[in-house]
Amino acid sequence: MLENTILLTTPTYPYPTLPANESITDATAQRFTKGGEIFTMISHTHCYANHILAQNVNVPSIVLEYPRWKDFTDEVDKGYPVLGISAYPPHLERVKEMCLYVRKRSPATQILLGSYGGMAFRAAYPPETVKKYVDQIVHGEGVRFLRSFLGEPTGRPIRQALMPKAGSAPAYISRYPRGNIGFLVSGLGCIGGCNFCSTTSLFDQKRLQLLSSKELVEHIRLYYDHFPEISQVFVIEEDHFRHPRYLINIREYWKENPEIVERLDWFGFGSVDYIGKFAQKYGWDAIAEIGIGTIFIGVESKFAGEHGYEKRSEVDARVVFDRLHAMGIRTVGAWMCGWDFHHHGNIHEDLNYLISLYPTYQQLTRVSPFPGTPLWEKLQAQDRVREVPWEDVHFWSGAQKNVALEAHETLNFTEYGYDLLHQTWGPSLLRRLDVELSGYSYSMRSSSPLLRRHRSRLFKRHSAILWTNLYALDRFAPNGVVRRRVRKIDEKYRSLLGEPTPTMKVLGRATEVLATLFQAKESFDPMNRHPKEEPYKRYIYSKNGNNGSPIPYRTEMPHQPVSVRAGKLQADMVSSTLAMAMKTARFTLAQKGDPEIDDYLISRLETGWLGLGF
């Protein structure tokens, strides 16, 4: 048996698919940009929980991401003393198979199960069944638990060094987008107490701060210094705006780093009432001055405040969304279908309320009773939890027996909502360009030097990249209403930033060709026939340093599929070819160019990082 190394892993493939036959690992396509037809973004992400665990214990660690069965069994057969599995509920049948294999082949291995899968496992099964499969369910924050379990001191700070980058891009640009999004956790848990929220239950309605305001900016600085391709850092926190002093302190450190402001922003989380309260106390400009670029906002329902959800009882969501968009801050509007107060007389009104908010991105889900939450316990007592397989316990679960709607209706309404957003406003890509242009205009008029001199440059660069999709957006608009919106947003660009440069037009026409080819392929071989699968990666945290690199691990890809290698090679070839064409356009029509925009676009293409964050 290995004496001094632990194994951390995700569940093994194959993974279940979601109700619309979508990848369970691709949050951008399954939620945030869903419904945008060929403009739906595709993404990849990583199991950051395991990486944070590996970075914060003294023993060497091996992290497996998305292993296939043989990858996992080969590793288990080496005889690790500790195996940690981070899982979500849809994976639990597979997790049980993994645990039984470990019990048989490496009986001395201690098995730990964490994250929301662990919470659901403990809630759904009696203690004797739990013990059959795992030795410990990790409840709450995992680093301190694992340190204690390994006999290490628990009080030292939790480290978050540079982690694998996530990435997203339109599928016609690349099915295998390179990493352009960093990742940090500022805090875990929530004091809000929403009865449907797994995070509230997992952390016992408390918030555990992992990074101070200063440390958050310092960690973002690490991404800026070492990963020039990063355009956004995704910062996990259930509701940043419940902690206004934490946020306003970020502003002071953010102002000290104006060069970062010109290149990237960060993704945060908030709720309607608490964003409004923050703005009432500190002013709307303060939200822009803390560097936040996108906010995930739990709208939940137009009627949520009337039914006990205090985060939706005071402030008009339309005011919040309008003010944020006017400053260039993108939004993810989250809405749920299937509340007990939903019926045929109000469901369309509620959905259209969300549509009226003009969210840049969206998350439309069903009200789902996750095992271990107060909602699940309440519905269990009322005999209103339908038996469904573990693979169907997710945001679109049909487990809840609704009061006035059939199960198929709640799913249909979410699917209809995604389509309605696209038919009304166009895809997220178009909405984002509109918001970023508003942000440029707002920043240029601002009295804040940080916004006027620095954040405006970020908006200018992002708008230039996004504009290059307008030819394709015009050609493949879902209707005349959206096509007119495309052309009005083009006019908005020209009025604010001038005539698009020759390099932008070259890239725009090339993008239109790529989109046309992709659309032709979609007509006979739709993407949802082939849900995205993540390649297997093995990360080695040796604890012996990494040749001076700020990255604390080595990455192995033992058997990268030929299709993945070919897809990445094709994307690189397209990028390099387009970069050459743009250089030619810049050279021959230099007097019509803009060096800041042209150099930025070409540099992004030369390194294969044309995609942006959210």
Coordinates of C-alpha atoms in Angstrom, one line a residue:
M1 CA 0.0 0.0 0.0
L2 CA 1.1 3.6 -0.7
E3 CA 2.1 5.0 2.7
N4 CA 2.0 8.7 2.2
T5 CA -0.2 9.7 -0.7
I6 CA -4.0 10.3 -1.0
L7 CA -6.2 9.9 -4.0
L8 CA -9.0 12.4 -4.8
T9 CA -11.3 11.8 -7.7
T10 CA -14.5 12.8 -9.5
P11 CA -17.0 10.0 -10.4
T12 CA -16.0 7.8 -13.3
Y13 CA -17.6 8.1 -16.8
P14 CA -20.0 7.4 -18.4
Y15 CA -22.0 10.4 -17.0
P16 CA -25.7 10.7 -17.2
T17 CA -27.2 13.4 -19.5
L18 CA -29.7 16.0 -18.5
P19 CA -33.4 15.9 -19.7
A20 CA -32.6 17.7 -23.0
N21 CA -29.8 15.3 -23.6
E22 CA -27.1 17.8 -22.6
S23 CA -23.8 17.4 -20.9
I24 CA -23.9 17.5 -17.2
T25 CA -20.5 19.1 -17.0
D26 CA -21.1 21.9 -19.5
A27 CA -22.9 24.6 -17.4
T28 CA -22.6 27.2 -20.1
A29 CA -24.5 25.2 -22.7
Q30 CA -27.0 23.5 -20.4
R31 CA -27.9 26.7 -18.6
F32 CA -26.3 30.1 -19.0
T33 CA -26.5 30.4 -22.9
K34 CA -29.0 27.6 -23.6
G35 CA -31.5 28.3 -26.2
G36 CA -29.3 30.4 -28.4
E37 CA -29.2 27.8 -31.2
I38 CA -25.7 27.9 -32.9
F39 CA -24.7 30.8 -30.6
T40 CA -25.0 28.6 -27.5
M41 CA -21.6 28.6 -25.8
I42 CA -19.7 25.5 -25.0
S43 CA -17.5 25.2 -22.0
H44 CA -15.2 23.0 -19.9
T45 CA -14.6 23.2 -16.2
H46 CA -12.8 21.4 -13.4
C47 CA -13.4 19.8 -10.0
Y48 CA -12.0 22.7 -8.0
A49 CA -13.0 21.2 -4.6
N50 CA -10.5 18.4 -5.1
H51 CA -7.8 20.8 -6.2
I52 CA -8.3 23.0 -3.1
L53 CA -8.1 19.9 -0.9
A54 CA -4.9 18.7 -2.6
Q55 CA -3.3 22.2 -2.1
N56 CA -4.1 22.3 1.6
V57 CA -2.8 19.0 3.1
N58 CA 0.8 18.2 3.7
V59 CA 0.8 14.8 2.1
P60 CA 1.3 14.3 -1.7
S61 CA -2.0 13.9 -3.6
I62 CA -3.2 12.5 -6.9
V63 CA -6.3 14.2 -8.3
L64 CA -8.3 12.4 -11.0
E65 CA -10.7 14.4 -13.2
Y66 CA -13.3 12.6 -15.2
P67 CA -11.5 9.2 -15.2
R68 CA -12.9 6.2 -17.1
W69 CA -13.5 3.0 -15.2
K70 CA -10.1 1.5 -16.0
D71 CA -8.3 4.7 -15.1
F72 CA -9.9 4.6 -11.7
T73 CA -9.4 0.9 -11.0
D74 CA -5.8 1.0 -12.1
E75 CA -5.2 3.8 -9.6
V76 CA -7.2 2.1 -6.7
D77 CA -5.2 -1.1 -7.2
K78 CA -2.1 0.8 -6.1
G79 CA -3.5 0.8 -2.6
Y80 CA -4.0 4.4 -1.4
P81 CA -4.7 4.8 2.3
V82 CA -7.3 7.5 1.7
L83 CA -9.7 8.0 -1.2
G84 CA -11.8 11.1 -1.4
I85 CA -14.7 11.3 -3.9
S86 CA -16.3 14.7 -4.7
A87 CA -19.7 14.1 -6.3
Y88 CA -23.1 15.4 -7.1
P89 CA -26.4 13.5 -6.7
P90 CA -26.7 12.4 -10.3
H91 CA -23.5 10.4 -10.0
L92 CA -24.4 8.4 -6.9
E93 CA -25.2 5.1 -8.5
R94 CA -21.7 5.2 -10.1
V95 CA -20.2 6.2 -6.8
K96 CA -21.7 3.2 -5.2
E97 CA -20.0 1.0 -7.8
M98 CA -16.7 2.7 -7.2
C99 CA -17.0 2.2 -3.5
L100 CA -17.8 -1.5 -3.8
Y101 CA -14.7 -2.0 -6.0
V102 CA -12.5 -0.2 -3.5
R103 CA -14.0 -2.4 -0.7
K104 CA -13.1 -5.5 -2.6
R105 CA -9.7 -4.6 -4.1
S106 CA -8.3 -2.3 -1.4
P107 CA -10.2 -2.9 1.8
A108 CA -7.7 -0.9 3.9
T109 CA -8.5 2.3 2.0
Q110 CA -10.6 4.8 3.9
I111 CA -13.4 6.2 1.6
L112 CA -14.6 9.8 2.1
L113 CA -17.6 11.1 0.2
G114 CA -18.1 14.9 0.0
S115 CA -19.9 17.8 -1.7
Y116 CA -23.6 17.7 -2.4
G117 CA -23.5 14.1 -3.3
G118 CA -22.3 13.3 0.2
M119 CA -25.1 15.3 1.7
A120 CA -27.7 13.6 -0.5
F121 CA -26.3 10.1 0.2
R122 CA -26.5 10.6 4.0
A123 CA -30.0 12.0 3.8
A124 CA -31.4 9.2 1.6
Y125 CA -29.9 6.1 3.2
P126 CA -29.9 4.7 6.7
P127 CA -26.5 4.7 8.5
E128 CA -25.8 1.0 8.0
T129 CA -26.2 1.5 4.2
V130 CA -23.9 4.5 4.2
K131 CA -21.3 2.5 6.1
K132 CA -21.5 -0.3 3.5
Y133 CA -20.1 2.1 0.9
V134 CA -18.1 4.9 2.7
D135 CA -16.3 5.4 5.9
Q136 CA -17.0 9.2 6.3
I137 CA -19.4 11.6 4.8
V138 CA -17.8 15.1 4.7
H139 CA -20.3 17.6 5.9
G140 CA -19.4 21.3 5.4
E141 CA -16.0 22.6 4.5
G142 CA -13.6 19.9 3.5
V143 CA -10.1 21.2 4.1
R144 CA -10.4 21.3 7.8
F145 CA -12.1 17.9 7.8
L146 CA -9.4 16.3 5.7
R147 CA -6.6 17.9 7.8
S148 CA -8.1 16.6 11.0
F149 CA -8.7 13.2 9.4
L150 CA -5.0 13.0 8.4
G151 CA -3.8 14.2 11.8
E152 CA -2.6 17.6 10.5
P153 CA -2.9 21.0 12.2
T154 CA -6.2 22.5 11.1
G155 CA -5.8 26.2 11.8
R156 CA -3.5 27.4 9.0
P157 CA -5.0 29.5 6.2
I158 CA -6.6 27.7 3.2
R159 CA -4.5 28.1 0.2
Q160 CA -5.8 28.7 -3.3
A161 CA -2.9 28.7 -5.7
L162 CA -3.4 28.8 -9.5
M163 CA -5.8 26.1 -10.6
P164 CA -6.7 24.7 -14.0
K165 CA -8.5 27.2 -16.1
A166 CA -12.0 26.8 -17.4
G167 CA -13.0 28.0 -20.8
S168 CA -16.0 28.9 -23.0
A169 CA -16.6 30.0 -26.6
P170 CA -19.2 29.7 -29.3
A171 CA -19.2 26.1 -30.6
Y172 CA -18.6 27.3 -34.2
I173 CA -15.3 28.9 -32.9
S174 CA -14.2 25.8 -31.1
R175 CA -15.8 22.7 -29.5
Y176 CA -12.7 22.6 -27.2
P177 CA -12.2 26.2 -26.0
R178 CA -8.9 27.0 -24.3
G179 CA -8.9 28.1 -20.7
N180 CA -9.8 31.8 -20.3
I181 CA -11.5 31.8 -16.9
G182 CA -9.8 31.5 -13.5
F183 CA -11.4 30.2 -10.3
L184 CA -11.4 31.3 -6.6
V185 CA -13.6 30.7 -3.6
S186 CA -14.1 33.8 -1.4
G187 CA -16.6 32.1 1.0
L188 CA -18.6 29.0 1.5
G189 CA -22.2 28.6 2.8
C190 CA -25.0 31.1 3.1
I191 CA -26.9 32.7 6.0
G192 CA -30.0 33.2 3.9
G193 CA -31.8 30.0 4.8
C194 CA -33.7 29.4 1.5
N195 CA -35.3 26.0 2.0
F196 CA -34.5 24.7 -1.5
C197 CA -30.8 25.6 -1.2
S198 CA -28.3 22.7 -0.9
T199 CA -25.5 25.1 0.0
T200 CA -27.4 26.5 3.0
S201 CA -27.9 23.0 4.3
L202 CA -24.4 21.7 3.6
F203 CA -22.8 24.5 5.6
D204 CA -25.5 24.7 8.3
Q205 CA -26.8 28.2 7.3
K206 CA -23.4 29.8 8.1
R207 CA -20.8 31.5 6.0
L208 CA -17.1 30.5 6.1
Q209 CA -14.8 33.1 4.7
L210 CA -11.8 31.6 2.8
L211 CA -10.3 34.8 1.4
S212 CA -10.3 38.3 2.9
S213 CA -11.0 41.2 0.6
K214 CA -7.3 41.9 0.2
E215 CA -6.5 38.3 -0.4
L216 CA -9.1 38.0 -3.1
V217 CA -7.6 40.8 -5.1
E218 CA -4.1 39.4 -4.5
H219 CA -5.2 36.0 -5.8
I220 CA -6.8 37.6 -8.9
R221 CA -3.5 39.4 -9.3
L222 CA -1.8 35.9 -9.5
Y223 CA -4.0 35.0 -12.5
Y224 CA -3.2 38.3 -14.1
D225 CA 0.6 37.9 -13.6
H226 CA 0.8 34.3 -14.8
F227 CA -2.1 33.7 -17.2
P228 CA -2.3 36.6 -19.7
E229 CA -5.2 34.8 -21.5
I230 CA -7.5 35.1 -18.5
S231 CA -10.4 37.5 -19.1
Q232 CA -12.4 36.7 -16.0
V233 CA -12.1 35.1 -12.6
F234 CA -15.1 33.1 -11.4
V235 CA -15.4 33.8 -7.6
I236 CA -17.6 31.3 -5.7
E237 CA -19.8 32.8 -2.9
E238 CA -23.5 32.2 -2.4
D239 CA -24.3 35.9 -2.1
H240 CA -21.5 38.4 -2.1
F241 CA -23.9 41.3 -1.4
R242 CA -25.0 40.0 2.0
H243 CA -21.5 41.0 3.1
P244 CA -21.3 44.7 2.0
R245 CA -18.2 45.6 4.1
Y246 CA -16.4 42.7 2.5
L247 CA -17.3 44.1 -1.0
I248 CA -16.6 47.7 -0.3
N249 CA -13.1 46.8 1.0
I250 CA -12.3 45.2 -2.3
R251 CA -12.7 48.6 -3.9
E252 CA -9.7 50.0 -2.2
Y253 CA -7.4 47.2 -3.3
W254 CA -8.9 47.1 -6.8
K255 CA -8.1 50.8 -7.3
E256 CA -4.4 49.9 -6.6
N257 CA -4.3 47.6 -9.6
P258 CA -5.6 49.7 -12.6
E259 CA -3.7 47.5 -15.1
I260 CA -5.7 44.5 -14.0
V261 CA -8.9 46.5 -14.5
E262 CA -8.0 46.9 -18.2
R263 CA -7.7 43.2 -18.8
L264 CA -10.1 41.2 -16.7
D265 CA -13.1 41.4 -14.3
W266 CA -14.7 38.9 -11.9
F267 CA -17.9 36.9 -11.7
G268 CA -19.8 37.2 -8.4
F269 CA -23.2 36.3 -6.9
G270 CA -26.0 38.4 -5.5
S271 CA -29.7 38.6 -4.8
V272 CA -32.1 41.4 -5.8
D273 CA -32.7 42.9 -2.4
Y274 CA -29.1 42.8 -1.2
I275 CA -27.7 44.3 -4.4
G276 CA -30.3 47.1 -4.0
K277 CA -29.4 47.7 -0.3
F278 CA -25.7 47.8 -1.2
A279 CA -26.4 50.4 -3.9
Q280 CA -28.5 52.5 -1.5
K281 CA -25.7 52.6 1.0
Y282 CA -22.6 53.0 -1.2
G283 CA -24.0 54.1 -4.6
W284 CA -24.3 52.2 -7.9
D285 CA -20.8 53.2 -9.0
A286 CA -19.3 51.3 -6.1
I287 CA -20.5 48.0 -7.8
A288 CA -18.5 48.9 -10.9
E289 CA -15.5 50.1 -8.9
I290 CA -15.1 46.7 -7.1
G291 CA -14.3 45.2 -10.5
I292 CA -17.2 42.8 -10.8
G293 CA -18.2 42.1 -14.4
T294 CA -21.0 39.6 -14.1
I295 CA -23.5 38.9 -11.2
F296 CA -25.5 35.7 -10.8
I297 CA -28.8 36.9 -9.4
G298 CA -31.4 34.6 -7.9
V299 CA -34.6 36.1 -9.2
E300 CA -36.4 32.8 -8.3
S301 CA -39.9 34.2 -9.1
K302 CA -41.8 37.5 -9.4
F303 CA -43.9 36.2 -6.5
A304 CA -41.1 34.9 -4.2
G305 CA -41.2 37.8 -1.8
E306 CA -44.9 37.3 -1.2
H307 CA -44.2 33.7 -0.1
G308 CA -41.5 34.2 2.5
Y309 CA -38.2 34.6 0.5
E310 CA -36.9 37.8 2.2
K311 CA -34.2 38.4 -0.4
R312 CA -37.0 39.3 -2.9
S313 CA -39.3 41.4 -0.7
E314 CA -38.1 45.0 -0.9
V315 CA -36.4 46.0 -4.2
D316 CA -37.8 46.0 -7.7
A317 CA -35.7 43.5 -9.8
R318 CA -36.3 45.6 -12.9
V319 CA -34.4 48.6 -11.3
V320 CA -31.5 46.3 -10.3
F321 CA -31.1 44.7 -13.7
D322 CA -31.5 48.0 -15.5
R323 CA -28.9 49.8 -13.4
L324 CA -26.4 47.0 -13.6
H325 CA -26.7 46.8 -17.4
A326 CA -26.4 50.5 -17.8
M327 CA -22.9 50.2 -16.1
G328 CA -21.9 47.3 -18.3
I329 CA -22.3 44.6 -15.6
R330 CA -23.7 41.5 -17.1
T331 CA -26.3 39.4 -15.3
V332 CA -27.3 35.8 -15.0
G333 CA -31.0 35.8 -14.2
A334 CA -32.0 32.6 -12.3
W335 CA -35.7 31.6 -12.3
M336 CA -37.5 28.4 -11.1
C337 CA -40.7 26.8 -12.3
G338 CA -42.9 24.6 -10.1
W339 CA -43.4 26.6 -6.9
D340 CA -46.5 25.7 -4.9
F341 CA -47.9 29.1 -5.9
H342 CA -47.5 28.4 -9.6
H343 CA -50.6 27.6 -11.6
H344 CA -51.9 28.1 -15.1
G345 CA -53.2 31.5 -14.2
N346 CA -49.8 33.0 -13.2
I347 CA -47.0 30.9 -14.7
H348 CA -46.8 32.9 -18.0
E349 CA -46.9 36.1 -16.1
D350 CA -44.0 34.9 -13.9
L351 CA -41.9 33.7 -16.8
N352 CA -42.5 36.9 -18.8
Y353 CA -41.4 38.9 -15.8
L354 CA -38.0 37.2 -16.1
I355 CA -37.9 37.9 -19.8
S356 CA -38.6 41.6 -19.1
L357 CA -35.4 41.8 -17.0
Y358 CA -33.3 41.3 -20.2
P359 CA -30.8 39.0 -18.4
T360 CA -27.5 38.7 -20.3
Y361 CA -27.4 35.0 -19.4
Q362 CA -30.0 32.8 -17.8
Q363 CA -30.6 29.8 -15.6
L364 CA -34.2 28.4 -15.8
T365 CA -34.7 25.3 -13.7
R366 CA -37.4 23.4 -11.9
V367 CA -38.0 23.7 -8.1
S368 CA -36.2 20.5 -7.1
P369 CA -36.2 18.9 -3.6
F370 CA -32.5 18.0 -3.1
P371 CA -32.1 15.3 -0.4
G372 CA -30.9 16.9 2.9
T373 CA -32.6 20.3 2.3
P374 CA -35.5 21.6 4.4
L375 CA -37.6 21.6 1.2
W376 CA -36.9 17.9 0.7
E377 CA -37.8 17.1 4.3
K378 CA -41.0 19.1 4.1
L379 CA -42.2 17.4 0.9
Q380 CA -41.2 14.0 2.2
A381 CA -43.5 14.5 5.2
Q382 CA -46.3 15.5 2.8
D383 CA -45.6 12.4 0.5
R384 CA -44.8 14.8 -2.3
V385 CA -41.4 13.4 -3.4
R386 CA -41.6 11.2 -6.4
E387 CA -39.1 8.3 -6.7
V388 CA -36.7 9.1 -9.5
P389 CA -33.3 7.5 -10.2
W390 CA -30.2 9.3 -8.8
E391 CA -29.3 10.4 -12.4
D392 CA -32.4 12.6 -12.4
V393 CA -31.7 14.4 -9.1
H394 CA -30.5 17.7 -10.4
F395 CA -31.8 21.3 -11.2
W396 CA -34.3 19.9 -13.7
S397 CA -35.5 17.0 -11.5
G398 CA -39.1 15.8 -11.8
A399 CA -39.0 14.5 -8.2
Q400 CA -41.4 17.1 -6.8
K401 CA -45.2 16.4 -7.0
N402 CA -46.5 19.8 -7.9
V403 CA -49.7 21.4 -6.6
A404 CA -51.2 22.7 -9.8
L405 CA -48.9 21.7 -12.7
E406 CA -48.0 18.4 -14.2
A407 CA -44.4 17.3 -14.1
H408 CA -43.9 17.5 -17.8
E409 CA -45.3 21.0 -17.8
T410 CA -42.7 22.4 -15.5
L411 CA -39.9 21.0 -17.7
N412 CA -41.6 22.3 -20.8
F413 CA -41.9 25.8 -19.3
T414 CA -38.2 26.0 -18.6
E415 CA -37.4 24.8 -22.2
Y416 CA -39.9 27.3 -23.5
G417 CA -38.4 30.1 -21.4
Y418 CA -34.9 29.6 -23.0
D419 CA -36.5 29.7 -26.4
L420 CA -38.5 32.8 -25.5
L421 CA -35.4 34.7 -24.4
H422 CA -33.8 33.9 -27.7
Q423 CA -36.8 34.9 -29.7
T424 CA -37.3 38.1 -27.8
W425 CA -33.7 39.4 -27.2
G426 CA -31.5 37.2 -29.3
P427 CA -28.7 35.0 -27.9
S428 CA -26.6 35.9 -24.9
L429 CA -23.7 36.8 -27.2
L430 CA -25.8 39.7 -28.6
R431 CA -27.1 40.8 -25.2
R432 CA -23.6 40.9 -23.9
L433 CA -22.4 43.1 -26.6
D434 CA -25.3 45.5 -25.9
V435 CA -24.4 45.6 -22.2
E436 CA -20.7 46.0 -22.7
L437 CA -21.3 49.0 -25.1
S438 CA -23.5 50.5 -22.4
G439 CA -20.6 50.0 -20.0
Y440 CA -18.2 51.7 -22.2
S441 CA -20.5 54.7 -22.6
Y442 CA -21.1 54.8 -18.8
S443 CA -17.4 54.5 -17.9
M444 CA -16.4 57.3 -20.4
R445 CA -18.9 59.6 -18.7
S446 CA -18.0 58.7 -15.2
S447 CA -16.2 61.0 -12.7
S448 CA -14.3 58.0 -11.4
P449 CA -10.8 57.8 -12.9
L450 CA -10.8 54.0 -12.4
L451 CA -13.8 53.6 -14.7
R452 CA -13.1 56.4 -17.2
R453 CA -9.4 55.6 -17.8
H454 CA -9.2 51.9 -17.2
R455 CA -12.5 50.0 -17.1
S456 CA -13.5 51.7 -20.4
R457 CA -10.5 50.1 -22.1
L458 CA -11.8 46.6 -21.0
F459 CA -15.2 47.4 -22.4
K460 CA -13.7 48.6 -25.6
R461 CA -11.7 45.5 -26.1
H462 CA -14.5 43.1 -25.2
S463 CA -16.9 45.0 -27.5
A464 CA -14.5 44.6 -30.4
I465 CA -14.3 40.9 -30.0
L466 CA -18.0 40.5 -29.6
W467 CA -18.7 42.8 -32.6
T468 CA -16.9 40.2 -34.8
N469 CA -19.9 37.9 -34.3
L470 CA -22.4 40.4 -35.7
Y471 CA -22.4 39.2 -39.3
A472 CA -23.2 35.7 -38.1
L473 CA -25.8 37.0 -35.7
D474 CA -27.5 38.9 -38.5
R475 CA -27.5 36.0 -40.8
F476 CA -28.8 33.5 -38.3
A477 CA -31.1 35.7 -36.3
P478 CA -34.2 33.7 -35.2
N479 CA -36.6 36.3 -36.5
G480 CA -36.9 39.9 -37.9
V481 CA -37.3 41.4 -34.4
V482 CA -33.9 40.1 -33.4
R483 CA -32.3 40.9 -36.7
R484 CA -33.3 44.5 -36.3
R485 CA -31.8 44.4 -32.8
V486 CA -28.5 43.1 -34.3
R487 CA -28.4 46.1 -36.6
K488 CA -29.4 48.6 -33.9
I489 CA -26.6 47.3 -31.7
D490 CA -24.2 47.6 -34.7
E491 CA -25.3 51.3 -34.9
K492 CA -24.7 51.6 -31.2
Y493 CA -21.1 50.3 -31.6
R494 CA -20.3 52.7 -34.4
S495 CA -21.8 55.7 -32.6
L496 CA -19.6 55.0 -29.5
L497 CA -16.4 53.5 -30.9
G498 CA -16.4 54.4 -34.6
E499 CA -16.2 52.4 -37.7
P500 CA -15.0 48.8 -37.1
T501 CA -11.4 48.3 -38.1
P502 CA -10.5 46.3 -41.2
T503 CA -9.1 43.6 -39.0
M504 CA -12.4 43.4 -37.2
K505 CA -14.3 43.1 -40.5
V506 CA -11.9 40.3 -41.7
L507 CA -12.5 38.4 -38.5
G508 CA -16.2 39.1 -38.7
R509 CA -16.6 37.7 -42.2
A510 CA -14.5 34.7 -41.3
T511 CA -16.6 34.1 -38.2
E512 CA -19.7 34.2 -40.4
V513 CA -18.2 31.5 -42.6
L514 CA -17.5 29.4 -39.6
A515 CA -21.0 29.8 -38.3
T516 CA -22.5 29.0 -41.7
L517 CA -20.5 25.8 -41.9
F518 CA -21.5 24.9 -38.3
Q519 CA -25.1 25.6 -39.1
A520 CA -25.0 23.3 -42.1
K521 CA -23.6 20.5 -39.9
E522 CA -26.2 21.2 -37.2
S523 CA -29.0 20.7 -39.8
F524 CA -28.2 17.0 -40.1
D525 CA -26.1 16.2 -37.0
P526 CA -27.2 18.4 -34.0
M527 CA -24.8 18.9 -31.2
N528 CA -27.2 17.4 -28.6
R529 CA -26.8 14.0 -30.4
H530 CA -23.2 14.0 -29.0
P531 CA -23.2 15.5 -25.4
K532 CA -19.8 16.8 -24.5
E533 CA -17.5 14.5 -22.6
E534 CA -14.6 15.8 -20.7
P535 CA -11.2 14.2 -21.3
Y536 CA -9.5 12.3 -18.4
K537 CA -6.7 14.2 -16.6
R538 CA -4.4 13.2 -13.8
Y539 CA -2.9 15.9 -11.6
I540 CA 0.1 15.2 -9.4
Y541 CA 0.6 17.3 -6.3
S542 CA 4.1 16.1 -5.2
K543 CA 4.7 18.7 -2.4
N544 CA 8.3 18.9 -3.5
G545 CA 7.8 22.1 -5.5
N546 CA 7.4 22.3 -9.2
N547 CA 10.6 23.7 -10.6
G548 CA 9.7 27.2 -9.4
S549 CA 6.4 27.3 -11.2
P550 CA 3.5 29.0 -9.4
I551 CA 1.3 26.1 -10.5
P552 CA 1.6 23.5 -7.7
Y553 CA 0.8 20.4 -9.8
R554 CA 1.8 18.5 -12.9
T555 CA -0.8 17.5 -15.4
E556 CA -1.0 14.2 -17.3
M557 CA -3.4 13.2 -20.0
P558 CA -2.7 9.5 -20.4
H559 CA -5.0 8.8 -23.3
Q560 CA -6.4 12.0 -24.9
P561 CA -9.0 10.9 -27.5
V562 CA -8.1 11.4 -31.1
S563 CA -11.2 13.5 -31.7
V564 CA -10.2 15.9 -28.9
R565 CA -6.6 16.2 -30.3
A566 CA -8.0 16.7 -33.8
G567 CA -10.5 19.3 -32.6
K568 CA -7.9 21.3 -30.7
L569 CA -5.5 21.2 -33.7
Q570 CA -8.2 22.4 -36.1
A571 CA -9.1 25.3 -33.7
D572 CA -5.4 26.3 -33.5
M573 CA -5.0 26.2 -37.3
V574 CA -8.1 28.3 -37.8
S575 CA -6.8 30.8 -35.2
S576 CA -3.4 31.1 -36.7
T577 CA -4.7 31.5 -40.2
L578 CA -7.1 34.2 -39.1
A579 CA -4.3 36.0 -37.3
M580 CA -2.3 36.1 -40.5
A581 CA -5.2 37.4 -42.5
M582 CA -5.8 40.1 -39.8
K583 CA -2.2 41.1 -39.9
T584 CA -2.4 41.6 -43.6
A585 CA -5.5 43.7 -43.3
R586 CA -3.9 45.8 -40.6
F587 CA -0.8 46.4 -42.7
T588 CA -2.5 47.3 -45.9
L589 CA -5.2 49.5 -44.3
A590 CA -3.3 50.8 -41.3
Q591 CA -4.8 54.3 -41.6
K592 CA -8.3 52.9 -40.9
G593 CA -7.2 50.8 -38.0
D594 CA -7.1 51.2 -34.2
P595 CA -3.8 49.7 -32.8
E596 CA -5.3 49.0 -29.4
I597 CA -8.2 46.9 -30.9
D598 CA -6.2 45.3 -33.7
D599 CA -3.2 44.3 -31.5
Y600 CA -5.6 42.9 -28.9
L601 CA -7.6 40.8 -31.4
I602 CA -4.5 39.5 -33.1
S603 CA -2.7 38.6 -29.9
R604 CA -5.8 36.7 -28.7
L605 CA -5.9 34.8 -32.0
E606 CA -2.2 34.0 -32.1
T607 CA -2.5 32.3 -28.7
G608 CA -5.8 30.6 -29.5
W609 CA -7.7 32.4 -26.8
L610 CA -10.5 34.2 -28.7
G611 CA -13.2 33.3 -26.2
L612 CA -14.2 35.4 -23.2
G613 CA -15.6 34.7 -19.8
F614 CA -19.2 35.5 -19.0

